[in-house]
Amino acid sequence: MQAIVEAAKAEQWPLQIAAVISNRADAAGLEYAAGQGIPTAVVASKEFPTRAAFDAALGGKIDEFAPDLLVLAGFMRILTAGFVGHYEGRMLNIHPSLLPSFVGLATHQQALDAGVKIHGVTVHFVTAELDHGPIVAQAAVPVLPDDTEHSLSQRVLEQEHIIYPWAVRKFAEGKIRLIGNRVQISE
Ligand code: NHR
């Protein structure tokens, strides 16, 4: 999230960051965003009895800001199909693996356990099926012999900070087209 906000400022993107919203009051990104003059909000997931109730409250809060694009950045709650449908074609996520490999959590450990020589990161549209939406951008990194989960995750994170801002900018510029399951991006 911070990398996106910094790139938007430095490169003077044609957009406004409408708000930064978290399901946890202690998320570090809230303080950063507030310091940048960005509106913030918390919808505390632990205060809701069901996923559907949380998603309804979250959606209500997001819609107050009427965003054109919703960007998941470190958001760790699986979203219901109803929520996802409401933002179809206008919600992005970044997932730390080369999808469709290694969905879910602990992706760097999954890559080490599988013994792959190349790992990476994927920006994708969010659909109801976890980590399966249309792929917008990917970046690959080598897996080195002495890698640990930490060293590998740091190498991937460097790429995350490049491709996520790039993808958001392309969306804001109207240069991303969804054709079925495929994403077309123009220069
Ligand atoms: N929701 C839908 N419907 N589809 C996707 O593709 C989603 C999504 C919600 C979040 C981000 C994803 C990631 O890239 C994401 C993609 C959390 C979990 C998870 O298991 C899985 C994938 C992602 C984020 N969450 C647990 C849950 O029960 C909680 C885990 C925790 O709190 O640590 O929600 O990583």
PDB file of C-alpha atoms and ligand atoms in Angstrom:
ATOM      1  CA  MET A   1       0.000   0.000   0.000  1.00  0.00           C
ATOM      2  CA  GLN A   2       2.787   2.372   0.903  1.00  0.00           C
ATOM      3  CA  ALA A   3       4.618   1.636  -2.359  1.00  0.00           C
ATOM      4  CA  ILE A   4       1.457   2.471  -4.312  1.00  0.00           C
ATOM      5  CA  VAL A   5       0.845   5.729  -2.447  1.00  0.00           C
ATOM      6  CA  GLU A   6       4.479   6.773  -2.904  1.00  0.00           C
ATOM      7  CA  ALA A   7       4.454   5.974  -6.623  1.00  0.00           C
ATOM      8  CA  ALA A   8       1.155   7.810  -7.122  1.00  0.00           C
ATOM      9  CA  LYS A   9       2.664  10.926  -5.565  1.00  0.00           C
ATOM     10  CA  ALA A  10       6.095  10.759  -7.150  1.00  0.00           C
ATOM     11  CA  GLU A  11       4.751  10.056 -10.638  1.00  0.00           C
ATOM     12  CA  GLN A  12       1.686  12.304 -10.319  1.00  0.00           C
ATOM     13  CA  TRP A  13      -0.821   9.659 -11.327  1.00  0.00           C
ATOM     14  CA  PRO A  14      -4.215  10.819 -12.600  1.00  0.00           C
ATOM     15  CA  LEU A  15      -6.045   9.573  -9.520  1.00  0.00           C
ATOM     16  CA  GLN A  16      -6.842  10.194  -5.900  1.00  0.00           C
ATOM     17  CA  ILE A  17      -6.376   7.630  -3.143  1.00  0.00           C
ATOM     18  CA  ALA A  18      -9.930   7.704  -1.783  1.00  0.00           C
ATOM     19  CA  ALA A  19      -9.253   5.915   1.503  1.00  0.00           C
ATOM     20  CA  VAL A  20      -7.224   3.264   3.287  1.00  0.00           C
ATOM     21  CA  ILE A  21      -9.464   0.815   5.143  1.00  0.00           C
ATOM     22  CA  SER A  22      -8.428  -2.041   7.428  1.00  0.00           C
ATOM     23  CA  ASN A  23     -10.200  -4.797   9.314  1.00  0.00           C
ATOM     24  CA  ARG A  24      -7.726  -4.277  12.173  1.00  0.00           C
ATOM     25  CA  ALA A  25      -7.357  -1.093  14.182  1.00  0.00           C
ATOM     26  CA  ASP A  26      -3.658  -1.855  14.791  1.00  0.00           C
ATOM     27  CA  ALA A  27      -2.678  -2.086  11.104  1.00  0.00           C
ATOM     28  CA  ALA A  28       0.480  -0.038  10.550  1.00  0.00           C
ATOM     29  CA  GLY A  29      -0.791   1.178   7.185  1.00  0.00           C
ATOM     30  CA  LEU A  30      -3.498   3.269   8.852  1.00  0.00           C
ATOM     31  CA  GLU A  31      -0.977   5.488  10.587  1.00  0.00           C
ATOM     32  CA  TYR A  32       1.075   5.851   7.435  1.00  0.00           C
ATOM     33  CA  ALA A  33      -1.991   6.774   5.383  1.00  0.00           C
ATOM     34  CA  ALA A  34      -3.230   9.301   7.931  1.00  0.00           C
ATOM     35  CA  GLY A  35       0.232  10.885   7.869  1.00  0.00           C
ATOM     36  CA  GLN A  36      -0.147  11.278   4.119  1.00  0.00           C
ATOM     37  CA  GLY A  37      -3.493  13.028   4.509  1.00  0.00           C
ATOM     38  CA  ILE A  38      -5.448  10.041   3.212  1.00  0.00           C
ATOM     39  CA  PRO A  39      -8.828   9.302   4.849  1.00  0.00           C
ATOM     40  CA  THR A  40      -8.733   6.091   6.896  1.00  0.00           C
ATOM     41  CA  ALA A  41     -11.353   3.790   8.365  1.00  0.00           C
ATOM     42  CA  VAL A  42     -11.518   0.576  10.364  1.00  0.00           C
ATOM     43  CA  VAL A  43     -14.203  -2.073  10.014  1.00  0.00           C
ATOM     44  CA  ALA A  44     -13.191  -4.505  12.759  1.00  0.00           C
ATOM     45  CA  SER A  45     -13.797  -8.032  11.498  1.00  0.00           C
ATOM     46  CA  LYS A  46     -13.633  -9.490  15.001  1.00  0.00           C
ATOM     47  CA  GLU A  47     -16.779  -7.589  15.926  1.00  0.00           C
ATOM     48  CA  PHE A  48     -18.911  -9.411  13.365  1.00  0.00           C
ATOM     49  CA  PRO A  49     -20.432 -12.858  13.926  1.00  0.00           C
ATOM     50  CA  THR A  50     -20.235 -14.003  10.301  1.00  0.00           C
ATOM     51  CA  ARG A  51     -18.197 -13.309   7.176  1.00  0.00           C
ATOM     52  CA  ALA A  52     -21.353 -12.113   5.444  1.00  0.00           C
ATOM     53  CA  ALA A  53     -22.037  -9.542   8.175  1.00  0.00           C
ATOM     54  CA  PHE A  54     -18.454  -8.284   8.082  1.00  0.00           C
ATOM     55  CA  ASP A  55     -18.436  -8.067   4.302  1.00  0.00           C
ATOM     56  CA  ALA A  56     -21.705  -6.132   4.301  1.00  0.00           C
ATOM     57  CA  ALA A  57     -20.280  -3.591   6.751  1.00  0.00           C
ATOM     58  CA  LEU A  58     -17.001  -3.379   4.869  1.00  0.00           C
ATOM     59  CA  GLY A  59     -18.790  -2.860   1.559  1.00  0.00           C
ATOM     60  CA  GLY A  60     -20.951  -0.143   3.087  1.00  0.00           C
ATOM     61  CA  LYS A  61     -17.883   1.699   4.344  1.00  0.00           C
ATOM     62  CA  ILE A  62     -16.021   1.357   1.045  1.00  0.00           C
ATOM     63  CA  ASP A  63     -19.009   2.603  -0.940  1.00  0.00           C
ATOM     64  CA  GLU A  64     -19.060   5.804   1.145  1.00  0.00           C
ATOM     65  CA  PHE A  65     -15.865   6.680  -0.702  1.00  0.00           C
ATOM     66  CA  ALA A  66     -17.246   5.576  -4.114  1.00  0.00           C
ATOM     67  CA  PRO A  67     -13.915   4.268  -5.430  1.00  0.00           C
ATOM     68  CA  ASP A  68     -13.381   3.240  -9.031  1.00  0.00           C
ATOM     69  CA  LEU A  69     -10.883   0.614  -7.939  1.00  0.00           C
ATOM     70  CA  LEU A  70     -10.416  -1.449  -4.798  1.00  0.00           C
ATOM     71  CA  VAL A  71      -6.841  -2.545  -4.067  1.00  0.00           C
ATOM     72  CA  LEU A  72      -6.206  -5.364  -1.590  1.00  0.00           C
ATOM     73  CA  ALA A  73      -2.797  -4.825  -0.034  1.00  0.00           C
ATOM     74  CA  GLY A  74      -2.011  -7.103   2.870  1.00  0.00           C
ATOM     75  CA  PHE A  75      -5.705  -7.808   3.334  1.00  0.00           C
ATOM     76  CA  MET A  76      -6.025 -11.231   4.947  1.00  0.00           C
ATOM     77  CA  ARG A  77      -9.743 -12.048   5.112  1.00  0.00           C
ATOM     78  CA  ILE A  78     -11.332 -14.270   2.502  1.00  0.00           C
ATOM     79  CA  LEU A  79     -14.188 -12.309   0.922  1.00  0.00           C
ATOM     80  CA  THR A  80     -17.653 -13.722   0.264  1.00  0.00           C
ATOM     81  CA  ALA A  81     -18.967 -14.200  -3.270  1.00  0.00           C
ATOM     82  CA  GLY A  82     -21.525 -11.445  -2.695  1.00  0.00           C
ATOM     83  CA  PHE A  83     -18.853  -8.906  -1.828  1.00  0.00           C
ATOM     84  CA  VAL A  84     -16.619  -9.951  -4.706  1.00  0.00           C
ATOM     85  CA  GLY A  85     -19.516  -9.731  -7.180  1.00  0.00           C
ATOM     86  CA  HIS A  86     -20.227  -6.146  -6.152  1.00  0.00           C
ATOM     87  CA  TYR A  87     -16.685  -5.126  -7.149  1.00  0.00           C
ATOM     88  CA  GLU A  88     -16.267  -7.440 -10.119  1.00  0.00           C
ATOM     89  CA  GLY A  89     -13.673  -6.142 -12.552  1.00  0.00           C
ATOM     90  CA  ARG A  90     -12.591  -3.361 -10.180  1.00  0.00           C
ATOM     91  CA  MET A  91     -10.786  -5.166  -7.354  1.00  0.00           C
ATOM     92  CA  LEU A  92      -7.119  -6.164  -7.495  1.00  0.00           C
ATOM     93  CA  ASN A  93      -5.002  -8.334  -5.211  1.00  0.00           C
ATOM     94  CA  ILE A  94      -1.318  -9.127  -5.087  1.00  0.00           C
ATOM     95  CA  HIS A  95      -0.453 -12.701  -4.249  1.00  0.00           C
ATOM     96  CA  PRO A  96       3.126 -13.761  -3.433  1.00  0.00           C
ATOM     97  CA  SER A  97       3.500 -16.650  -5.863  1.00  0.00           C
ATOM     98  CA  LEU A  98       3.457 -17.277  -9.588  1.00  0.00           C
ATOM     99  CA  LEU A  99      -0.210 -18.249  -9.834  1.00  0.00           C
ATOM    100  CA  PRO A 100      -1.722 -20.737 -10.428  1.00  0.00           C
ATOM    101  CA  SER A 101       1.017 -22.281  -8.276  1.00  0.00           C
ATOM    102  CA  PHE A 102       0.820 -21.999  -4.490  1.00  0.00           C
ATOM    103  CA  VAL A 103      -2.563 -20.530  -3.624  1.00  0.00           C
ATOM    104  CA  GLY A 104      -3.460 -19.667  -0.046  1.00  0.00           C
ATOM    105  CA  LEU A 105      -1.003 -18.876   2.730  1.00  0.00           C
ATOM    106  CA  ALA A 106       2.721 -19.499   3.433  1.00  0.00           C
ATOM    107  CA  THR A 107       3.485 -19.321  -0.281  1.00  0.00           C
ATOM    108  CA  HIS A 108       7.264 -18.947   0.100  1.00  0.00           C
ATOM    109  CA  GLN A 109       7.462 -22.068   2.233  1.00  0.00           C
ATOM    110  CA  GLN A 110       5.252 -23.830  -0.316  1.00  0.00           C
ATOM    111  CA  ALA A 111       7.724 -22.856  -3.055  1.00  0.00           C
ATOM    112  CA  LEU A 112      10.717 -24.068  -1.011  1.00  0.00           C
ATOM    113  CA  ASP A 113       8.969 -27.343  -0.189  1.00  0.00           C
ATOM    114  CA  ALA A 114       8.135 -27.898  -3.871  1.00  0.00           C
ATOM    115  CA  GLY A 115      11.754 -27.258  -4.852  1.00  0.00           C
ATOM    116  CA  VAL A 116      10.916 -24.842  -7.665  1.00  0.00           C
ATOM    117  CA  LYS A 117      13.813 -22.856  -9.130  1.00  0.00           C
ATOM    118  CA  ILE A 118      11.679 -19.850 -10.015  1.00  0.00           C
ATOM    119  CA  HIS A 119       9.167 -18.161  -7.722  1.00  0.00           C
ATOM    120  CA  GLY A 120       7.486 -14.784  -7.823  1.00  0.00           C
ATOM    121  CA  VAL A 121       4.397 -12.672  -7.456  1.00  0.00           C
ATOM    122  CA  THR A 122       1.087 -12.119  -9.239  1.00  0.00           C
ATOM    123  CA  VAL A 123      -1.322  -9.201  -9.462  1.00  0.00           C
ATOM    124  CA  HIS A 124      -4.802 -10.466 -10.296  1.00  0.00           C
ATOM    125  CA  PHE A 125      -8.427  -9.421 -10.360  1.00  0.00           C
ATOM    126  CA  VAL A 126     -10.269 -10.826  -7.369  1.00  0.00           C
ATOM    127  CA  THR A 127     -12.964 -13.395  -8.069  1.00  0.00           C
ATOM    128  CA  ALA A 128     -14.966 -15.556  -5.683  1.00  0.00           C
ATOM    129  CA  GLU A 129     -12.524 -18.418  -6.085  1.00  0.00           C
ATOM    130  CA  LEU A 130      -9.485 -17.651  -3.922  1.00  0.00           C
ATOM    131  CA  ASP A 131      -6.362 -16.578  -5.844  1.00  0.00           C
ATOM    132  CA  HIS A 132      -7.894 -17.612  -9.184  1.00  0.00           C
ATOM    133  CA  GLY A 133      -8.907 -14.341 -10.832  1.00  0.00           C
ATOM    134  CA  PRO A 134      -7.590 -13.059 -14.193  1.00  0.00           C
ATOM    135  CA  ILE A 135      -3.851 -12.322 -14.085  1.00  0.00           C
ATOM    136  CA  VAL A 136      -2.782  -8.708 -14.662  1.00  0.00           C
ATOM    137  CA  ALA A 137       0.979  -8.884 -14.051  1.00  0.00           C
ATOM    138  CA  GLN A 138       3.634 -11.260 -12.796  1.00  0.00           C
ATOM    139  CA  ALA A 139       7.293 -10.986 -11.841  1.00  0.00           C
ATOM    140  CA  ALA A 140       9.684 -13.883 -11.313  1.00  0.00           C
ATOM    141  CA  VAL A 141      12.693 -14.273  -9.045  1.00  0.00           C
ATOM    142  CA  PRO A 142      15.220 -17.107  -8.766  1.00  0.00           C
ATOM    143  CA  VAL A 143      15.111 -19.468  -5.811  1.00  0.00           C
ATOM    144  CA  LEU A 144      18.699 -19.721  -4.541  1.00  0.00           C
ATOM    145  CA  PRO A 145      20.238 -22.779  -2.865  1.00  0.00           C
ATOM    146  CA  ASP A 146      20.545 -21.198   0.588  1.00  0.00           C
ATOM    147  CA  ASP A 147      17.168 -19.481   0.586  1.00  0.00           C
ATOM    148  CA  THR A 148      15.013 -19.407   3.687  1.00  0.00           C
ATOM    149  CA  GLU A 149      11.388 -18.362   3.798  1.00  0.00           C
ATOM    150  CA  HIS A 150      12.636 -14.924   4.878  1.00  0.00           C
ATOM    151  CA  SER A 151      15.290 -14.390   2.221  1.00  0.00           C
ATOM    152  CA  LEU A 152      12.966 -15.593  -0.518  1.00  0.00           C
ATOM    153  CA  SER A 153      10.092 -13.412   0.682  1.00  0.00           C
ATOM    154  CA  GLN A 154      12.358 -10.341   0.665  1.00  0.00           C
ATOM    155  CA  ARG A 155      13.401 -11.005  -2.934  1.00  0.00           C
ATOM    156  CA  VAL A 156       9.743 -11.352  -3.922  1.00  0.00           C
ATOM    157  CA  LEU A 157       8.747  -8.224  -1.969  1.00  0.00           C
ATOM    158  CA  GLU A 158      11.099  -6.076  -4.056  1.00  0.00           C
ATOM    159  CA  GLN A 159       9.161  -7.170  -7.130  1.00  0.00           C
ATOM    160  CA  GLU A 160       5.814  -6.617  -5.406  1.00  0.00           C
ATOM    161  CA  HIS A 161       6.744  -2.982  -4.911  1.00  0.00           C
ATOM    162  CA  ILE A 162       7.355  -2.651  -8.655  1.00  0.00           C
ATOM    163  CA  ILE A 163       4.484  -4.548 -10.265  1.00  0.00           C
ATOM    164  CA  TYR A 164       1.611  -3.550  -7.973  1.00  0.00           C
ATOM    165  CA  PRO A 165       2.078   0.206  -8.479  1.00  0.00           C
ATOM    166  CA  TRP A 166       2.538  -0.468 -12.201  1.00  0.00           C
ATOM    167  CA  ALA A 167      -0.751  -2.422 -12.387  1.00  0.00           C
ATOM    168  CA  VAL A 168      -2.734   0.158 -10.416  1.00  0.00           C
ATOM    169  CA  ARG A 169      -1.421   2.920 -12.633  1.00  0.00           C
ATOM    170  CA  LYS A 170      -2.409   1.005 -15.771  1.00  0.00           C
ATOM    171  CA  PHE A 171      -5.916   0.521 -14.386  1.00  0.00           C
ATOM    172  CA  ALA A 172      -6.215   4.211 -13.503  1.00  0.00           C
ATOM    173  CA  GLU A 173      -5.115   5.145 -17.000  1.00  0.00           C
ATOM    174  CA  GLY A 174      -7.855   2.942 -18.472  1.00  0.00           C
ATOM    175  CA  LYS A 175      -5.301   0.694 -20.134  1.00  0.00           C
ATOM    176  CA  ILE A 176      -6.483  -2.626 -18.707  1.00  0.00           C
ATOM    177  CA  ARG A 177      -9.126  -4.644 -20.534  1.00  0.00           C
ATOM    178  CA  LEU A 178     -10.634  -7.871 -19.278  1.00  0.00           C
ATOM    179  CA  ILE A 179     -11.495 -10.284 -22.074  1.00  0.00           C
ATOM    180  CA  GLY A 180     -12.899 -13.415 -20.516  1.00  0.00           C
ATOM    181  CA  ASN A 181     -10.185 -14.759 -18.253  1.00  0.00           C
ATOM    182  CA  ARG A 182      -7.450 -12.824 -20.027  1.00  0.00           C
ATOM    183  CA  VAL A 183      -6.215  -9.347 -19.274  1.00  0.00           C
ATOM    184  CA  GLN A 184      -5.095  -7.106 -22.106  1.00  0.00           C
ATOM    185  CA  ILE A 185      -2.865  -4.160 -21.231  1.00  0.00           C
ATOM    186  CA  SER A 186      -2.048  -1.380 -23.667  1.00  0.00           C
ATOM    187  CA  GLU A 187       1.034   0.852 -23.669  1.00  0.00           C
TER     188      GLU A 187
HETATM  189  N1  NHR B   1     -11.267 -13.274  -1.376  1.00  0.00           N
HETATM  190  C1  NHR B   1     -11.692 -13.867  -2.500  1.00  0.00           C
HETATM  191  N2  NHR B   1     -12.994 -14.200  -2.577  1.00  0.00           N
HETATM  192  N3  NHR B   1     -10.876 -14.158  -3.539  1.00  0.00           N
HETATM  193  C2  NHR B   1      -9.571 -13.858  -3.459  1.00  0.00           C
HETATM  194  O1  NHR B   1      -8.803 -14.146  -4.507  1.00  0.00           O
HETATM  195  C3  NHR B   1      -9.045 -13.234  -2.290  1.00  0.00           C
HETATM  196  C4  NHR B   1      -9.951 -12.954  -1.250  1.00  0.00           C
HETATM  197  C5  NHR B   1      -9.496 -12.363  -0.059  1.00  0.00           C
HETATM  198  C6  NHR B   1      -8.155 -12.076   0.102  1.00  0.00           C
HETATM  199  C7  NHR B   1      -5.795 -12.165  -0.662  1.00  0.00           C
HETATM  200  C8  NHR B   1      -5.111 -13.577  -0.518  1.00  0.00           C
HETATM  201  C9  NHR B   1      -3.638 -13.505  -0.732  1.00  0.00           C
HETATM  202  O2  NHR B   1      -3.230 -13.136  -1.824  1.00  0.00           O
HETATM  203  C10 NHR B   1      -7.253 -12.390  -0.911  1.00  0.00           C
HETATM  204  C11 NHR B   1      -7.694 -12.933  -2.119  1.00  0.00           C
HETATM  205  C12 NHR B   1      -6.168 -14.439   3.006  1.00  0.00           C
HETATM  206  C13 NHR B   1      -6.363 -15.816   2.916  1.00  0.00           C
HETATM  207  C14 NHR B   1      -6.842 -16.607   4.107  1.00  0.00           C
HETATM  208  O3  NHR B   1      -6.795 -17.827   4.121  1.00  0.00           O
HETATM  209  C15 NHR B   1      -6.124 -16.433   1.703  1.00  0.00           C
HETATM  210  C16 NHR B   1      -5.708 -15.677   0.602  1.00  0.00           C
HETATM  211  C17 NHR B   1      -5.536 -14.305   0.696  1.00  0.00           C
HETATM  212  C18 NHR B   1      -5.744 -13.698   1.915  1.00  0.00           C
HETATM  213  N4  NHR B   1      -7.362 -15.925   5.158  1.00  0.00           N
HETATM  214  C19 NHR B   1      -7.860 -16.525   6.401  1.00  0.00           C
HETATM  215  C20 NHR B   1      -9.377 -16.452   6.468  1.00  0.00           C
HETATM  216  O4  NHR B   1      -9.974 -17.360   7.078  1.00  0.00           O
HETATM  217  C21 NHR B   1      -7.329 -15.797   7.613  1.00  0.00           C
HETATM  218  C22 NHR B   1      -5.841 -15.881   7.678  1.00  0.00           C
HETATM  219  C23 NHR B   1      -5.241 -14.905   8.686  1.00  0.00           C
HETATM  220  O5  NHR B   1      -5.975 -14.080   9.282  1.00  0.00           O
HETATM  221  O6  NHR B   1      -4.012 -14.950   8.849  1.00  0.00           O
HETATM  222  O7  NHR B   1      -9.982 -15.476   5.971  1.00  0.00           O
HETATM  223  O8  NHR B   1      -2.844 -13.874   0.142  1.00  0.00           O
END
